[in-house]
Tab-separated table of C-alpha atoms in Angstrom:
chain	number	residue	atom	x	y	z
A	1	MET	CA	21.689	48.952	62.154
A	2	SER	CA	18.716	51.404	62.093
A	3	GLU	CA	15.132	50.190	63.643
A	4	LYS	CA	13.535	49.600	59.706
A	5	THR	CA	10.134	49.785	59.975
A	6	ILE	CA	7.312	48.781	57.409
A	7	THR	CA	3.814	50.513	57.636
A	8	LEU	CA	0.202	48.794	56.623
A	9	GLU	CA	-2.863	50.378	56.146
A	10	ILE	CA	-5.047	47.486	56.530
A	11	LYS	CA	-9.270	47.535	56.043
A	12	ARG	CA	-10.487	46.057	58.694
A	13	GLN	CA	-14.516	44.552	58.683
A	14	THR	CA	-15.339	41.931	61.971
A	15	GLU	CA	-18.232	40.220	59.878
A	16	GLN	CA	-19.911	40.316	56.703
A	17	GLY	CA	-21.746	43.072	55.645
A	18	GLY	CA	-20.592	45.508	58.683
A	19	LYS	CA	-18.492	49.038	59.108
A	20	SER	CA	-15.516	48.829	57.899
A	21	GLN	CA	-12.332	50.962	59.013
A	22	PHE	CA	-8.447	51.733	57.959
A	23	GLU	CA	-6.022	50.036	61.366
A	24	THR	CA	-2.230	51.105	60.564
A	25	PHE	CA	0.295	48.755	61.887
A	26	LYS	CA	3.843	49.357	62.308
A	27	ILE	CA	6.168	46.099	61.777
A	28	PRO	CA	10.310	45.604	61.791
A	29	TYR	CA	11.423	45.068	58.767
A	30	ARG	CA	13.673	41.934	57.829
A	31	GLU	CA	14.504	40.852	54.545
A	32	ASN	CA	12.625	39.037	51.815
A	33	MET	CA	9.487	39.734	53.524
A	34	ASN	CA	6.427	39.489	51.161
A	35	VAL	CA	2.790	40.495	52.457
A	36	ILE	CA	1.902	37.435	54.264
A	37	SER	CA	4.961	37.279	55.951
A	38	ALA	CA	4.109	40.778	57.219
A	39	LEU	CA	0.356	39.880	58.279
A	40	MET	CA	2.223	36.841	60.165
A	41	GLU	CA	4.328	39.340	62.001
A	42	ILE	CA	1.085	41.515	62.676
A	43	ARG	CA	-1.167	37.981	63.710
A	44	ARG	CA	2.243	37.702	66.185
A	45	ASN	CA	2.146	41.406	67.762
A	46	PRO	CA	-1.490	42.304	66.659
A	47	VAL	CA	-1.002	45.770	68.446
A	48	ASP	CA	-1.546	48.667	65.981
A	49	ALA	CA	1.035	51.901	65.259
A	50	ASN	CA	-0.605	53.670	67.860
A	51	GLY	CA	0.487	51.123	70.988
A	52	ASN	CA	-3.507	49.945	71.042
A	53	GLU	CA	-4.509	46.509	71.390
A	54	THR	CA	-5.872	44.908	68.523
A	55	THR	CA	-7.550	41.417	67.105
A	56	ALA	CA	-5.305	39.831	64.505
A	57	VAL	CA	-5.952	40.185	60.812
A	58	SER	CA	-8.016	37.458	59.401
A	59	TRP	CA	-6.564	36.356	55.544
A	60	GLU	CA	-6.099	33.672	53.129
A	61	ALA	CA	-3.879	32.100	52.321
A	62	SER	CA	-2.804	27.899	50.611
A	63	CYS	CA	0.364	27.736	48.770
A	64	LEU	CA	2.210	30.554	49.024
A	65	GLU	CA	3.702	30.288	45.337
A	66	GLU	CA	0.749	31.725	42.900
A	67	VAL	CA	-0.899	29.164	41.892
A	68	CYS	CA	-3.939	28.494	44.795
A	69	GLY	CA	-5.514	31.744	44.499
A	70	ALA	CA	-6.108	32.161	47.882
A	71	CYS	CA	-4.291	34.576	49.131
A	72	SER	CA	-6.202	37.405	46.500
A	73	MET	CA	-6.699	40.983	47.840
A	74	VAL	CA	-5.809	44.363	46.766
A	75	ILE	CA	-2.779	45.792	47.419
A	76	ASN	CA	-1.910	49.040	46.304
A	77	GLY	CA	-4.455	49.629	44.533
A	78	LYS	CA	-4.827	46.708	42.243
A	79	PRO	CA	-6.159	43.110	42.839
A	80	ARG	CA	-3.552	40.125	43.466
A	81	GLN	CA	-2.067	37.731	45.047
A	82	ALA	CA	-0.311	38.393	48.726
A	83	CYS	CA	2.334	35.784	48.584
A	84	SER	CA	4.348	36.716	45.432
A	85	ALA	CA	3.565	40.591	46.567
A	86	LEU	CA	7.149	41.541	47.755
A	87	ILE	CA	7.481	43.933	50.602
A	88	ASP	CA	10.935	45.397	49.312
A	89	GLN	CA	8.953	46.311	45.486
A	90	LEU	CA	6.474	47.883	47.224
A	91	GLU	CA	5.522	51.598	47.461
A	92	GLN	CA	4.658	51.662	51.369
A	93	PRO	CA	2.385	52.703	53.590
A	94	ILE	CA	1.482	49.244	52.378
A	95	ARG	CA	-2.515	49.230	51.845
A	96	LEU	CA	-4.508	46.057	52.063
A	97	GLU	CA	-8.326	45.881	51.409
A	98	PRO	CA	-10.471	42.750	50.754
A	99	MET	CA	-11.666	41.829	47.289
A	100	ASN	CA	-15.220	44.465	47.131
A	101	THR	CA	-16.578	42.650	44.313
A	102	PHE	CA	-16.579	38.920	46.779
A	103	PRO	CA	-18.895	39.583	50.175
A	104	VAL	CA	-16.401	40.479	52.938
A	105	VAL	CA	-15.787	37.586	55.685
A	106	ARG	CA	-13.770	39.168	57.319
A	107	ASP	CA	-11.309	41.772	57.030
A	108	LEU	CA	-9.080	40.454	53.804
A	109	VAL	CA	-11.254	37.430	53.765
A	110	VAL	CA	-13.720	37.042	50.519
A	111	ASP	CA	-16.223	34.883	49.893
A	112	ARG	CA	-15.261	33.679	45.912
A	113	ARG	CA	-18.262	30.912	45.987
A	114	ARG	CA	-19.758	32.476	42.815
A	115	MET	CA	-16.932	31.541	41.267
A	116	PHE	CA	-16.611	28.399	41.900
A	117	ASP	CA	-20.550	27.974	41.341
A	118	SER	CA	-20.101	29.314	37.680
A	119	LEU	CA	-17.166	26.250	37.266
A	120	LYS	CA	-19.809	23.759	37.979
A	121	ARG	CA	-22.611	26.148	35.917
A	122	VAL	CA	-20.581	25.513	32.976
A	123	LYS	CA	-19.662	22.029	33.554
A	124	ALA	CA	-15.741	23.390	33.712
A	125	TRP	CA	-14.512	19.267	33.463
A	126	ILE	CA	-14.578	16.789	31.398
A	127	PRO	CA	-17.131	14.312	31.444
A	128	ILE	CA	-15.728	10.433	31.569
A	129	ASP	CA	-17.880	8.784	33.504
A	130	GLY	CA	-20.002	6.214	31.645
A	131	THR	CA	-21.886	3.044	32.532
A	132	TYR	CA	-19.550	1.001	30.802
A	133	ASP	CA	-15.865	1.454	29.702
A	134	LEU	CA	-15.654	4.276	27.802
A	135	GLY	CA	-12.162	3.727	26.601
A	136	PRO	CA	-9.179	6.064	25.767
A	137	GLY	CA	-10.367	9.402	25.103
A	138	PRO	CA	-8.569	10.489	21.223
A	139	ARG	CA	-5.010	11.748	21.658
A	140	MET	CA	-4.242	15.958	21.869
A	141	PRO	CA	-1.782	17.285	19.765
A	142	GLU	CA	0.980	18.105	21.665
A	143	PRO	CA	1.100	22.139	20.286
A	144	LYS	CA	-2.825	22.027	21.469
A	145	ARG	CA	-1.790	20.726	24.724
A	146	GLN	CA	0.861	23.426	25.174
A	147	TRP	CA	-1.661	26.137	23.926
A	148	ALA	CA	-4.293	24.452	26.138
A	149	TYR	CA	-2.183	24.562	28.962
A	150	GLU	CA	-2.267	27.999	28.969
A	151	LEU	CA	-5.778	28.432	30.015
A	152	SER	CA	-5.395	25.520	32.528
A	153	LYS	CA	-3.412	27.997	34.475
A	154	CYS	CA	-6.527	30.309	35.996
A	155	MET	CA	-6.831	29.861	39.686
A	156	THR	CA	-10.376	31.234	40.530
A	157	CYS	CA	-8.207	33.401	42.360
A	158	GLY	CA	-10.739	36.685	41.170
A	159	VAL	CA	-8.537	39.519	40.164
A	160	CYS	CA	-10.205	39.824	36.850
A	161	LEU	CA	-13.652	39.828	38.171
A	162	GLN	CA	-12.267	42.901	40.919
A	163	ALA	CA	-10.952	44.339	38.094
A	164	CYS	CA	-14.033	44.223	35.621
A	165	PRO	CA	-16.198	47.464	35.068
A	166	ASN	CA	-19.230	45.064	34.763
A	167	VAL	CA	-18.660	42.578	37.459
A	168	ASN	CA	-20.499	44.498	40.351
A	169	SER	CA	-23.655	44.782	42.830
A	170	LYS	CA	-26.325	45.970	39.444
A	171	SER	CA	-24.459	43.556	37.376
A	172	GLU	CA	-24.973	39.371	37.615
A	173	PHE	CA	-22.243	39.310	35.204
A	174	ILE	CA	-20.277	35.551	34.759
A	175	GLY	CA	-16.910	36.806	34.932
A	176	PRO	CA	-13.543	36.476	32.456
A	177	ALA	CA	-12.307	33.428	34.388
A	178	ALA	CA	-15.154	31.069	33.543
A	179	LEU	CA	-16.162	31.851	30.736
A	180	SER	CA	-12.188	30.954	29.347
A	181	GLN	CA	-12.613	27.218	30.654
A	182	VAL	CA	-15.468	27.483	28.124
A	183	ARG	CA	-12.925	27.507	25.986
A	184	LEU	CA	-10.026	25.315	27.517
A	185	PHE	CA	-12.964	22.335	27.738
A	186	ASN	CA	-14.269	23.181	24.578
A	187	ALA	CA	-10.801	22.936	22.273
A	188	HIS	CA	-10.530	19.389	24.830
A	189	PRO	CA	-11.040	16.343	22.545
A	190	THR	CA	-13.372	14.502	24.850
A	191	GLY	CA	-14.308	18.185	26.162
A	192	GLU	CA	-15.957	19.111	22.946
A	193	MET	CA	-18.642	16.470	23.176
A	194	HIS	CA	-20.312	18.562	24.814
A	195	LYS	CA	-19.518	21.444	23.032
A	196	ALA	CA	-22.965	23.453	22.509
A	197	GLU	CA	-24.549	22.511	25.933
A	198	ARG	CA	-21.197	24.658	27.416
A	199	LEU	CA	-22.104	27.539	24.592
A	200	GLU	CA	-25.531	27.465	25.343
A	201	THR	CA	-25.043	28.089	29.066
A	202	ILE	CA	-23.238	31.250	28.267
A	203	MET	CA	-26.032	32.146	25.688
A	204	ASP	CA	-28.501	31.334	28.724
A	205	GLY	CA	-29.682	33.432	31.539
A	206	ASP	CA	-28.606	36.970	33.144
A	207	GLY	CA	-25.066	37.707	32.637
A	208	GLY	CA	-23.595	35.275	30.390
A	209	LEU	CA	-20.970	36.078	27.743
A	210	THR	CA	-22.975	38.784	25.772
A	211	ASN	CA	-22.405	41.049	29.521
A	212	CYS	CA	-18.851	41.669	28.403
A	213	GLY	CA	-18.459	45.575	27.750
A	214	ASN	CA	-14.267	44.653	26.249
A	215	SER	CA	-13.169	47.209	28.620
A	216	GLN	CA	-10.306	44.592	28.474
A	217	ASN	CA	-9.140	44.927	32.058
A	218	CYS	CA	-9.123	41.627	32.831
A	219	VAL	CA	-6.619	40.250	30.449
A	220	GLN	CA	-4.221	43.281	32.225
A	221	ALA	CA	-4.997	42.330	35.688
A	222	CYS	CA	-4.712	38.142	35.185
A	223	PRO	CA	-1.606	37.341	37.520
A	224	LYS	CA	-1.156	34.085	35.135
A	225	GLY	CA	-1.048	35.800	31.891
A	226	ILE	CA	-4.341	34.122	30.240
A	227	PRO	CA	-4.839	35.521	27.050
A	228	LEU	CA	-8.645	36.292	28.220
A	229	THR	CA	-9.693	38.787	25.966
A	230	THR	CA	-9.032	36.303	23.547
A	231	SER	CA	-11.053	33.754	25.112
A	232	ILE	CA	-13.864	35.950	24.707
A	233	ALA	CA	-13.829	37.101	21.572
A	234	ALA	CA	-13.197	33.494	20.490
A	235	LEU	CA	-16.508	32.771	22.336
A	236	ASN	CA	-18.554	35.350	20.609
A	237	ARG	CA	-17.544	33.245	17.778
A	238	ASP	CA	-18.659	29.950	18.545
A	239	THR	CA	-21.904	31.545	20.262
A	240	THR	CA	-22.385	33.663	16.855
A	241	LEU	CA	-22.124	30.423	15.013
A	242	GLN	CA	-24.293	28.381	17.695
A	243	ALA	CA	-26.752	30.923	17.624
A	244	PHE	CA	-27.186	30.587	13.981
A	245	LYS	CA	-27.421	26.892	13.799
A	246	ASN	CA	-29.628	26.785	17.089
A	247	PHE	CA	-32.100	29.123	14.785
A	248	PHE	CA	-31.571	28.371	11.190
A	249	GLY	CA	-30.808	24.210	11.917
A	250	SER	CA	-27.979	21.790	11.527
A	251	ASP	CA	-26.833	18.419	11.597
A	252	GLN	CA	-23.773	19.417	13.091
A	253	VAL	CA	-24.772	19.349	17.323
B	1	MET	CA	-34.659	26.445	24.351
B	2	SER	CA	-33.662	29.179	26.995
B	3	THR	CA	-36.560	31.584	27.151
B	4	ASN	CA	-34.160	34.714	28.334
B	5	ARG	CA	-33.729	36.919	25.106
B	6	GLU	CA	-31.234	38.775	26.796
B	7	PHE	CA	-28.131	36.765	24.225
B	8	PHE	CA	-31.074	37.891	21.664
B	9	TYR	CA	-31.039	41.725	22.778
B	10	ARG	CA	-27.672	42.274	23.293
B	11	LYS	CA	-26.727	40.873	19.886
B	12	LEU	CA	-29.227	42.861	18.584
B	13	HIS	CA	-28.262	46.190	19.964
B	14	SER	CA	-25.088	45.495	18.528
B	15	LEU	CA	-26.404	44.924	14.395
B	16	LEU	CA	-28.756	47.575	14.971
B	17	GLY	CA	-25.786	49.999	16.021
B	18	VAL	CA	-24.067	49.310	12.758
B	19	ILE	CA	-27.255	48.264	10.193
B	20	PRO	CA	-28.595	50.391	9.924
B	21	LEU	CA	-27.623	53.291	12.437
B	22	GLY	CA	-24.332	53.491	11.336
B	23	ALA	CA	-25.377	53.620	7.639
B	24	PHE	CA	-27.324	56.309	9.139
B	25	LEU	CA	-25.875	58.035	10.556
B	26	VAL	CA	-22.765	58.300	7.294
B	27	VAL	CA	-25.639	59.088	5.028
B	28	HIS	CA	-26.738	61.677	7.111
B	29	PHE	CA	-23.557	62.799	7.769
B	30	MET	CA	-22.935	63.755	3.803
B	31	ILE	CA	-26.618	65.528	2.814
B	32	ASN	CA	-24.732	67.760	5.528
B	33	TYR	CA	-21.877	67.986	3.936
B	34	GLN	CA	-23.524	69.563	0.912
B	35	ALA	CA	-23.685	72.522	2.509
B	36	VAL	CA	-20.291	73.286	2.005
B	37	ASN	CA	-21.254	73.696	-2.014
B	38	GLY	CA	-23.834	76.386	-0.189
B	39	PRO	CA	-27.324	76.689	0.307
B	40	GLU	CA	-29.011	75.202	-2.710
B	41	ALA	CA	-26.670	72.153	-3.057
B	42	TYR	CA	-27.584	71.166	0.754
B	43	ASN	CA	-31.522	71.640	0.103
B	44	GLN	CA	-31.772	70.092	-3.268
B	45	ALA	CA	-29.439	67.002	-1.194
B	46	ALA	CA	-32.102	67.038	1.502
B	47	GLY	CA	-34.907	67.688	-0.662
B	48	PHE	CA	-34.006	64.379	-2.571
B	49	MET	CA	-34.314	62.473	0.619
B	50	GLU	CA	-37.390	64.187	1.907
B	51	LYS	CA	-39.008	63.186	-1.373
B	52	LEU	CA	-38.119	59.204	-1.404
B	53	PRO	CA	-41.272	56.890	-1.820
B	54	PHE	CA	-42.819	55.390	2.249
B	55	LEU	CA	-40.883	58.007	3.934
B	56	LEU	CA	-42.601	57.360	6.788
B	57	VAL	CA	-42.034	53.343	6.670
B	58	LEU	CA	-38.637	54.401	5.907
B	59	GLU	CA	-37.980	56.399	8.880
B	60	PHE	CA	-39.697	54.057	11.747
B	61	VAL	CA	-38.079	50.847	10.225
B	62	MET	CA	-34.404	52.301	9.579
B	63	ILE	CA	-34.415	54.818	11.966
B	64	TYR	CA	-36.761	55.317	14.892
B	65	ILE	CA	-37.205	52.077	16.304
B	66	PRO	CA	-33.535	51.239	15.741
B	67	ILE	CA	-32.624	54.233	17.834
B	68	LEU	CA	-35.087	53.901	20.351
B	69	PHE	CA	-33.868	50.410	21.039
B	70	HIS	CA	-30.172	50.579	20.970
B	71	GLY	CA	-30.469	53.902	23.045
B	72	ILE	CA	-33.024	52.823	25.816
B	73	TYR	CA	-31.163	49.431	26.053
B	74	GLY	CA	-27.843	51.153	25.270
B	75	LEU	CA	-28.516	53.256	28.529
B	76	TYR	CA	-29.396	50.369	30.685
B	77	ILE	CA	-26.301	49.194	29.475
B	78	ALA	CA	-24.409	52.079	30.537
B	79	PHE	CA	-25.683	52.296	33.630
B	80	GLN	CA	-24.594	48.827	34.725
B	81	ALA	CA	-21.140	49.399	34.315
B	82	LYS	CA	-19.129	50.692	37.412
B	83	HIS	CA	-16.460	53.124	35.770
B	84	ASN	CA	-12.915	52.475	37.048
B	85	THR	CA	-10.284	53.974	35.016
B	86	SER	CA	-8.625	55.829	38.310
B	87	THR	CA	-7.495	52.117	39.210
B	88	TYR	CA	-7.313	50.747	35.398
B	89	SER	CA	-6.345	53.944	33.846
B	90	TYR	CA	-5.450	51.558	30.524
B	91	PHE	CA	-6.600	52.498	26.873
B	92	ARG	CA	-9.429	50.132	26.138
B	93	ASN	CA	-10.438	50.797	29.410
B	94	TRP	CA	-10.811	54.654	28.760
B	95	MET	CA	-12.165	53.484	25.772
B	96	PHE	CA	-14.742	51.263	27.445
B	97	ARG	CA	-16.150	54.410	29.746
B	98	LEU	CA	-15.588	56.965	26.440
B	99	GLN	CA	-18.433	54.284	24.318
B	100	ARG	CA	-20.856	54.923	27.220
B	101	TRP	CA	-20.143	58.672	28.107
B	102	THR	CA	-20.954	59.586	24.337
B	103	GLY	CA	-24.013	57.045	24.067
B	104	VAL	CA	-25.278	59.308	26.422
B	105	ILE	CA	-24.311	62.422	25.169
B	106	THR	CA	-26.025	61.333	21.504
B	107	ILE	CA	-28.682	60.236	22.978
B	108	ILE	CA	-29.469	63.211	24.771
B	109	PHE	CA	-29.052	65.207	21.950
B	110	VAL	CA	-30.609	62.541	19.135
B	111	ALA	CA	-33.927	63.804	21.910
B	112	TRP	CA	-33.154	67.395	21.168
B	113	HIS	CA	-32.593	67.420	17.787
B	114	VAL	CA	-35.406	65.194	16.694
B	115	TRP	CA	-38.240	68.002	18.635
B	116	ASP	CA	-36.252	70.805	16.684
B	117	THR	CA	-36.086	69.578	13.213
B	118	ARG	CA	-38.916	66.667	12.738
B	119	ILE	CA	-41.143	67.154	15.852
B	120	ALA	CA	-40.791	71.117	13.526
B	121	LYS	CA	-41.790	69.708	10.754
B	122	ALA	CA	-44.922	67.333	11.578
B	123	LEU	CA	-45.880	70.722	13.100
B	124	GLY	CA	-45.895	72.404	9.880
B	125	ALA	CA	-41.931	73.916	9.523
B	126	GLU	CA	-39.708	73.261	6.550
B	127	VAL	CA	-37.127	71.592	6.724
B	128	ASN	CA	-33.973	72.962	4.769
B	129	TYR	CA	-30.585	75.201	5.141
B	130	ASP	CA	-32.324	78.358	6.907
B	131	MET	CA	-34.182	75.759	9.181
B	132	VAL	CA	-30.431	74.027	10.330
B	133	ALA	CA	-28.934	78.050	10.082
B	134	ASN	CA	-31.471	79.187	12.333
B	135	ILE	CA	-30.779	77.061	15.418
B	136	VAL	CA	-26.692	77.125	14.985
B	137	ALA	CA	-27.346	80.514	15.257
B	138	ASN	CA	-27.146	80.139	18.370
B	139	PRO	CA	-23.652	79.903	19.526
B	140	ILE	CA	-24.747	77.273	22.734
B	141	ALA	CA	-26.600	75.288	20.234
B	142	LEU	CA	-23.443	75.542	17.755
B	143	THR	CA	-21.337	73.846	20.566
B	144	LEU	CA	-23.595	71.599	21.384
B	145	TYR	CA	-24.617	70.027	18.071
B	146	ILE	CA	-20.211	70.333	17.921
B	147	ILE	CA	-19.861	67.969	20.921
B	148	SER	CA	-22.485	65.682	19.857
B	149	ILE	CA	-21.283	65.082	16.722
B	150	ILE	CA	-17.788	64.454	17.482
B	151	ALA	CA	-19.435	62.370	20.481
B	152	ALA	CA	-21.929	60.662	17.231
B	153	SER	CA	-18.480	59.764	15.276
B	154	PHE	CA	-16.588	58.161	18.419
B	155	HIS	CA	-19.466	56.242	19.179
B	156	LEU	CA	-19.926	54.903	15.583
B	157	ALA	CA	-16.291	54.030	15.241
B	158	ASN	CA	-15.337	52.634	18.597
B	159	GLY	CA	-18.738	50.653	18.357
B	160	LEU	CA	-17.172	49.641	15.111
B	161	TRP	CA	-14.157	48.145	17.157
B	162	SER	CA	-16.500	46.720	19.686
B	163	PHE	CA	-18.777	44.982	16.805
B	164	ALA	CA	-16.140	42.813	15.156
B	165	VAL	CA	-15.191	41.875	18.491
B	166	THR	CA	-18.714	41.312	19.858
B	167	TRP	CA	-19.660	38.527	16.683
B	168	GLY	CA	-16.605	36.970	16.836
B	169	ILE	CA	-14.369	38.987	13.856
B	170	THR	CA	-11.127	40.361	15.561
B	171	VAL	CA	-9.943	37.613	17.860
B	172	SER	CA	-6.501	37.970	17.868
B	173	PRO	CA	-4.942	40.577	19.742
B	174	ARG	CA	-3.001	41.795	16.522
B	175	SER	CA	-6.093	41.730	14.612
B	176	GLN	CA	-8.163	44.234	17.430
B	177	VAL	CA	-5.111	46.504	17.773
B	178	ILE	CA	-5.403	47.433	13.797
B	179	ALA	CA	-8.965	46.817	14.201
B	180	THR	CA	-8.540	50.266	16.780
B	181	TYR	CA	-6.201	52.367	13.757
B	182	VAL	CA	-8.510	51.799	11.542
B	183	THR	CA	-11.777	52.851	13.520
B	184	MET	CA	-9.956	55.293	15.396
B	185	GLY	CA	-9.317	56.591	11.425
B	186	ILE	CA	-13.241	56.193	10.895
B	187	PHE	CA	-13.244	58.261	14.341
B	188	LEU	CA	-11.203	61.650	12.579
B	189	ALA	CA	-13.351	61.085	9.593
B	190	MET	CA	-16.681	61.171	10.941
B	191	SER	CA	-16.063	64.008	12.707
B	192	PHE	CA	-13.751	65.907	9.822
B	193	VAL	CA	-16.961	65.394	7.721
B	194	GLY	CA	-19.694	66.038	10.604
B	195	VAL	CA	-17.620	69.332	12.063
B	196	ARG	CA	-16.802	70.721	8.318
B	197	ALA	CA	-21.060	70.027	7.486
B	198	ILE	CA	-21.994	71.708	10.701
B	199	LEU	CA	-19.730	74.633	10.259
B	200	ALA	CA	-21.503	75.549	7.030
B	201	PHE	CA	-24.112	76.887	8.542
B	202	VAL	CA	-23.005	79.477	10.657
């Protein structure tokens, strides 16, 4: 049996803001490997393609079934999850880079804090706490629940922000992920009670909804197939109406 | 209420691109097209516009101020983008890039065009068929005019597409696809009218 190998080129960086360089690794081929198991093989034996000892590559992973978003990285030029990137389906050498839209902590580990801050900013939750029992909320019709489920698949992985030409160091754009969550929580019968507040959040400050330039890369890149651009257009309609209500006045808060 | 006006500026930028600037461009191209019927027809059409009452007020309110705002704020928007069509060579991403390129081409052209025609008029030159014919007698100027006419046509047509998204008119993917066909039709029609008109001055 011939010794089949897998070649990986990995962008290494030891510290935040530090210099980066590519390192090549050759690891033995096994069947059904994904990028994560290839990285685990490097961790087991951190020796580069020239036989020099090096440090183990840092990366993040959690669920290993493409629902947590932690292992997102740029694989052969496109951002995606390492767990669902199967070696047999990738062209070699496999090039792994961190998602450089975010601060790179080390090697392939990035800091996606801005995404979680955005979710807090837009209040991407259903407020149910009160000083008294609020009772059961209104029911959600089943077809609407199914529709909303598609939007709820977002795992805050950051792929849409990486793909967006308007998310970069020159712009404060909040990005598609958190915007689509505004649409999701505004559609919920209880969440709807805070609709105007969420809309005003994305109309306020720099980098809100209007920073979208409609390149529509996000909807192409999203690993969960979330209709991000439809969400943005729907929010454009909602915020337009909200702006008219705010200016001309309305009894519908 | 918020003190930050970005939402307002962006929406204003989108609106001004269509009203009045889009409407102005269509009227401008239609007047130019009169040149196809000869210098007399063109001079008559241009003369009609020149004789409108309150011309200077109209020009400032409907053209100069909107162009300055749309152009300068547009440059700020254009240079905020970090283009990535090499990684994501999708149709819409290319349109995003072309929208910014054609905008920059158009604003540079407009600066030169205003200098050559309106400032020249203010300094005593007469705006008529011969003025334009003299400009485009130079093949380099003619080429720049044709490129800019096509760029402005694209910028308006594709701008109508994003206007429909920005104001929440076309929300569904299907409506956005149909809007693409319609606006690209507008692009071809405007380019035809604009280019045929300028060639009538040669």
